[in-house]
């Protein structure tokens, strides 16, 4: 029987293990880019199935500081989030990050996105976001490549979930080691301790979710191939 939610005009290519019991650390996509220019062209965005579009819509809503418990449930309990400033390796820490954003920013507005990869277990999109700080009246516009490594157990469901969320804003991949990586992990480990909202507390049980050691890659290149996304 055909999958109820196949990726239309997409790819059957798989990038990660099919074992959903593996922690999110096993689902990290690795890539570098020739220029680091991730400015999106929405007119060239790949089409998505309704279930996949709903996932991307929820992720965009999180970026726009519209978190809800249901939207955070888009992640598995053992998920990983990795960007320039944060490394969070369970859904409780992830919730702390999303619900903390309004404390730091006055507004966050998505300026557009372009889906560039629609594989069986991976969705990637170029994303432009305008962040306006609370204390300093300044707006920063950031173009980044967002990679969503999908949970094998929910690929064919109406509520697809994410194992690993990576956000890259330049041409290099992350080394996941050194002082910068330590600071990113310290930030995510401690921000959640300051969040007492019931929405964040809803994910406290996820602190015990399965984890794997953080993989490291020296200067960041490691096994990260150059991809023109």
Short mmCIF file of N, CA, C and O in Angstrom, two decimals, residues 100-173:
data_model
loop_
_atom_site.label_atom_id
_atom_site.label_comp_id
_atom_site.label_asym_id
_atom_site.label_seq_id
_atom_site.Cartn_x
_atom_site.Cartn_y
_atom_site.Cartn_z
N UNK A 100 11.63 31.05 25.89
CA UNK A 100 12.46 32.15 26.41
C UNK A 100 12.64 33.27 25.39
O UNK A 100 12.99 34.40 25.78
N UNK A 101 12.41 32.99 24.12
CA UNK A 101 12.67 34.00 23.08
C UNK A 101 11.96 35.34 23.34
O UNK A 101 12.57 36.41 23.17
N UNK A 102 10.69 35.35 23.74
CA UNK A 102 10.03 36.65 23.98
C UNK A 102 10.65 37.47 25.09
O UNK A 102 10.39 38.67 25.19
N UNK A 103 11.47 36.85 25.93
CA UNK A 103 12.16 37.60 26.98
C UNK A 103 13.36 38.36 26.42
O UNK A 103 13.86 39.31 27.02
N UNK A 104 13.84 37.92 25.26
CA UNK A 104 15.03 38.53 24.65
C UNK A 104 14.71 39.45 23.48
O UNK A 104 15.43 40.42 23.23
N UNK A 105 13.64 39.12 22.76
CA UNK A 105 13.32 39.85 21.54
C UNK A 105 11.94 40.50 21.61
O UNK A 105 11.00 39.94 22.17
N UNK A 106 11.87 41.69 21.04
CA UNK A 106 10.59 42.39 20.97
C UNK A 106 9.69 41.77 19.93
O UNK A 106 8.47 41.67 20.10
N UNK A 107 10.30 41.36 18.82
CA UNK A 107 9.55 40.71 17.75
C UNK A 107 10.47 39.83 16.93
O UNK A 107 11.69 40.00 16.93
N UNK A 108 9.88 38.89 16.22
CA UNK A 108 10.61 38.02 15.30
C UNK A 108 9.67 37.73 14.13
O UNK A 108 8.57 37.20 14.34
N UNK A 109 10.09 38.07 12.95
CA UNK A 109 9.22 37.95 11.79
C UNK A 109 9.91 37.20 10.67
O UNK A 109 10.99 37.58 10.22
N UNK A 110 9.29 36.12 10.22
CA UNK A 110 9.82 35.38 9.08
C UNK A 110 9.59 36.20 7.81
O UNK A 110 8.47 36.66 7.54
N UNK A 111 10.65 36.39 7.04
CA UNK A 111 10.57 37.16 5.80
C UNK A 111 10.40 36.28 4.57
O UNK A 111 10.33 36.79 3.45
N UNK A 112 10.36 34.98 4.78
CA UNK A 112 10.18 34.06 3.66
C UNK A 112 11.09 32.86 3.79
O UNK A 112 12.12 32.89 4.47
N UNK A 113 10.70 31.76 3.13
CA UNK A 113 11.53 30.56 3.15
C UNK A 113 11.42 29.84 1.81
O UNK A 113 10.48 30.05 1.04
N UNK A 114 12.39 28.99 1.56
CA UNK A 114 12.45 28.22 0.32
C UNK A 114 12.85 26.79 0.66
O UNK A 114 13.97 26.55 1.12
N UNK A 115 11.95 25.84 0.47
CA UNK A 115 12.28 24.44 0.70
C UNK A 115 13.22 23.98 -0.42
O UNK A 115 12.91 24.09 -1.60
N UNK A 116 14.39 23.48 -0.02
CA UNK A 116 15.40 23.07 -1.00
C UNK A 116 15.66 21.56 -0.97
O UNK A 116 16.26 21.02 -1.91
N UNK A 117 15.23 20.89 0.08
CA UNK A 117 15.37 19.43 0.17
C UNK A 117 14.08 18.85 0.72
O UNK A 117 13.56 19.32 1.73
N UNK A 118 13.58 17.83 0.04
CA UNK A 118 12.37 17.15 0.50
C UNK A 118 12.60 15.65 0.34
O UNK A 118 12.01 14.99 -0.49
N UNK A 119 13.52 15.12 1.15
CA UNK A 119 13.83 13.70 1.12
C UNK A 119 12.89 12.94 2.05
O UNK A 119 12.13 13.53 2.82
N UNK A 120 12.98 11.66 1.97
CA UNK A 120 12.12 10.80 2.78
C UNK A 120 12.21 11.15 4.27
O UNK A 120 11.21 11.21 4.97
N UNK A 121 13.44 11.42 4.75
CA UNK A 121 13.62 11.67 6.18
C UNK A 121 14.31 13.00 6.48
O UNK A 121 14.86 13.18 7.57
N UNK A 122 14.29 13.92 5.53
CA UNK A 122 14.96 15.21 5.73
C UNK A 122 14.26 16.31 4.94
O UNK A 122 14.03 16.17 3.74
N UNK A 123 13.93 17.39 5.64
CA UNK A 123 13.43 18.61 5.00
C UNK A 123 14.41 19.72 5.32
O UNK A 123 14.80 19.91 6.48
N UNK A 124 14.82 20.47 4.29
CA UNK A 124 15.70 21.61 4.49
C UNK A 124 15.10 22.83 3.79
O UNK A 124 14.58 22.72 2.68
N UNK A 125 15.19 23.98 4.47
CA UNK A 125 14.72 25.20 3.82
C UNK A 125 15.60 26.38 4.17
O UNK A 125 16.13 26.49 5.28
N UNK A 126 15.79 27.25 3.18
CA UNK A 126 16.45 28.52 3.42
C UNK A 126 15.42 29.44 4.09
O UNK A 126 14.27 29.46 3.68
N UNK A 127 15.88 30.18 5.07
CA UNK A 127 14.93 30.97 5.87
C UNK A 127 15.51 32.34 6.18
O UNK A 127 16.67 32.45 6.59
N UNK A 128 14.70 33.37 5.97
CA UNK A 128 15.10 34.73 6.32
C UNK A 128 14.24 35.20 7.48
O UNK A 128 13.01 35.18 7.41
N UNK A 129 14.88 35.66 8.54
CA UNK A 129 14.18 36.05 9.76
C UNK A 129 14.69 37.41 10.24
O UNK A 129 15.90 37.66 10.26
N UNK A 130 13.76 38.28 10.62
CA UNK A 130 14.11 39.59 11.18
C UNK A 130 13.87 39.54 12.68
O UNK A 130 12.74 39.35 13.14
N UNK A 131 14.95 39.73 13.46
CA UNK A 131 14.89 39.70 14.91
C UNK A 131 15.05 41.12 15.44
O UNK A 131 16.05 41.78 15.16
N UNK A 132 14.10 41.59 16.24
CA UNK A 132 14.19 42.91 16.86
C UNK A 132 14.40 42.73 18.36
O UNK A 132 13.59 42.12 19.04
N UNK A 133 15.52 43.26 18.84
CA UNK A 133 15.91 43.09 20.24
C UNK A 133 15.04 43.95 21.16
O UNK A 133 14.53 44.99 20.75
N UNK A 134 14.93 43.51 22.41
CA UNK A 134 14.13 44.24 23.39
C UNK A 134 14.89 45.43 23.96
O UNK A 134 14.39 46.54 24.00
N UNK A 135 16.10 45.18 24.43
CA UNK A 135 16.86 46.23 25.11
C UNK A 135 17.45 47.22 24.12
O UNK A 135 17.36 48.43 24.30
N UNK A 136 18.04 46.71 23.05
CA UNK A 136 18.63 47.57 22.02
C UNK A 136 17.64 47.67 20.86
O UNK A 136 17.27 46.65 20.28
N UNK A 137 17.19 48.86 20.52
CA UNK A 137 16.21 49.00 19.43
C UNK A 137 16.85 48.78 18.06
O UNK A 137 17.00 49.70 17.26
N UNK A 138 17.21 47.55 17.80
CA UNK A 138 17.88 47.21 16.56
C UNK A 138 17.30 45.92 16.01
O UNK A 138 16.95 45.01 16.76
N UNK A 139 17.18 45.85 14.69
CA UNK A 139 16.67 44.65 14.03
C UNK A 139 17.79 43.99 13.23
O UNK A 139 18.47 44.66 12.44
N UNK A 140 17.98 42.71 13.45
CA UNK A 140 18.98 41.93 12.71
C UNK A 140 18.25 40.97 11.79
O UNK A 140 17.36 40.23 12.22
N UNK A 141 18.62 41.00 10.51
CA UNK A 141 18.04 40.08 9.53
C UNK A 141 19.05 38.97 9.26
O UNK A 141 20.19 39.25 8.88
N UNK A 142 18.64 37.73 9.49
CA UNK A 142 19.53 36.59 9.35
C UNK A 142 18.97 35.61 8.33
O UNK A 142 17.80 35.24 8.39
N UNK A 143 19.82 35.22 7.40
CA UNK A 143 19.48 34.16 6.46
C UNK A 143 20.18 32.88 6.90
O UNK A 143 21.39 32.89 7.17
N UNK A 144 19.45 31.80 6.98
CA UNK A 144 20.02 30.55 7.48
C UNK A 144 19.45 29.36 6.73
O UNK A 144 18.41 29.45 6.06
N UNK A 145 20.15 28.24 6.84
CA UNK A 145 19.66 26.98 6.32
C UNK A 145 19.15 26.16 7.49
O UNK A 145 19.90 25.85 8.42
N UNK A 146 17.88 25.83 7.47
CA UNK A 146 17.26 25.03 8.53
C UNK A 146 17.11 23.59 8.03
O UNK A 146 16.54 23.35 6.96
N UNK A 147 17.65 22.65 8.80
CA UNK A 147 17.56 21.23 8.45
C UNK A 147 16.75 20.51 9.51
O UNK A 147 17.09 20.58 10.71
N UNK A 148 15.71 19.83 9.09
CA UNK A 148 14.85 19.07 9.99
C UNK A 148 15.01 17.58 9.68
O UNK A 148 14.54 17.10 8.64
N UNK A 149 15.72 16.87 10.55
CA UNK A 149 15.87 15.42 10.41
C UNK A 149 14.65 14.77 11.03
O UNK A 149 14.37 14.95 12.21
N UNK A 150 13.92 14.01 10.24
CA UNK A 150 12.60 13.55 10.64
C UNK A 150 12.64 12.22 11.41
O UNK A 150 13.47 11.36 11.15
N UNK A 151 11.72 12.11 12.34
CA UNK A 151 11.57 10.92 13.18
C UNK A 151 11.07 9.75 12.33
O UNK A 151 9.99 9.84 11.73
N UNK A 152 11.82 8.64 12.24
CA UNK A 152 11.38 7.51 11.42
C UNK A 152 10.01 6.98 11.81
O UNK A 152 9.28 6.48 10.95
N UNK A 153 9.64 7.08 13.08
CA UNK A 153 8.37 6.52 13.55
C UNK A 153 7.16 7.33 13.11
O UNK A 153 6.03 6.83 13.17
N UNK A 154 7.37 8.58 12.69
CA UNK A 154 6.22 9.42 12.34
C UNK A 154 6.23 9.90 10.90
O UNK A 154 5.44 10.77 10.54
N UNK A 155 7.09 9.33 10.07
CA UNK A 155 7.22 9.79 8.68
C UNK A 155 5.90 9.75 7.92
O UNK A 155 5.65 10.63 7.08
N UNK A 156 5.09 8.75 8.18
CA UNK A 156 3.85 8.58 7.43
C UNK A 156 2.61 9.00 8.21
O UNK A 156 1.49 8.69 7.83
N UNK A 157 2.81 9.72 9.31
CA UNK A 157 1.67 10.17 10.11
C UNK A 157 1.25 11.57 9.70
O UNK A 157 1.92 12.24 8.90
N UNK A 158 0.16 12.02 10.26
CA UNK A 158 -0.29 13.40 10.03
C UNK A 158 0.43 14.39 10.92
O UNK A 158 0.30 15.60 10.73
N UNK A 159 1.18 13.88 11.91
CA UNK A 159 1.92 14.73 12.84
C UNK A 159 3.37 14.28 12.84
O UNK A 159 3.81 13.54 13.71
N UNK A 160 4.12 14.73 11.84
CA UNK A 160 5.52 14.35 11.69
C UNK A 160 6.36 15.09 12.74
O UNK A 160 6.14 16.27 13.01
N UNK A 161 7.30 14.37 13.33
CA UNK A 161 8.12 14.96 14.37
C UNK A 161 9.59 15.02 13.93
O UNK A 161 10.00 14.40 12.96
N UNK A 162 10.38 15.78 14.70
CA UNK A 162 11.77 16.07 14.34
C UNK A 162 12.71 15.46 15.37
O UNK A 162 12.51 15.60 16.58
N UNK A 163 13.75 14.79 14.87
CA UNK A 163 14.80 14.22 15.73
C UNK A 163 15.95 15.21 15.93
O UNK A 163 16.52 15.27 17.02
N UNK A 164 16.33 15.93 14.88
CA UNK A 164 17.47 16.85 14.96
C UNK A 164 17.13 18.09 14.14
O UNK A 164 16.78 18.00 12.97
N UNK A 165 17.24 19.25 14.78
CA UNK A 165 16.96 20.55 14.15
C UNK A 165 18.27 21.32 14.12
O UNK A 165 18.82 21.67 15.17
N UNK A 166 18.79 21.56 12.92
CA UNK A 166 20.03 22.31 12.77
C UNK A 166 19.74 23.60 12.03
O UNK A 166 19.00 23.62 11.05
N UNK A 167 20.35 24.70 12.51
CA UNK A 167 20.19 26.02 11.92
C UNK A 167 21.60 26.57 11.65
O UNK A 167 22.35 26.83 12.59
N UNK A 168 21.94 26.74 10.36
CA UNK A 168 23.27 27.21 9.98
C UNK A 168 23.16 28.55 9.25
O UNK A 168 22.42 28.66 8.28
N UNK A 169 23.93 29.53 9.71
CA UNK A 169 23.85 30.87 9.13
C UNK A 169 25.12 31.28 8.39
O UNK A 169 25.25 32.43 7.99
N UNK A 170 26.04 30.36 8.19
CA UNK A 170 27.21 30.65 7.37
C UNK A 170 27.63 29.40 6.61
O UNK A 170 26.92 28.40 6.63
N UNK A 171 28.78 29.47 5.96
CA UNK A 171 29.16 28.38 5.06
C UNK A 171 29.71 27.15 5.76
O UNK A 171 29.82 26.09 5.16
N UNK A 172 30.06 27.28 7.06
CA UNK A 172 30.69 26.18 7.77
C UNK A 172 29.70 25.38 8.63
O UNK A 172 28.72 25.93 9.12
N UNK A 173 30.02 24.11 8.80
CA UNK A 173 29.24 23.29 9.73
C UNK A 173 29.84 23.46 11.13
O UNK A 173 30.90 24.06 11.30
#
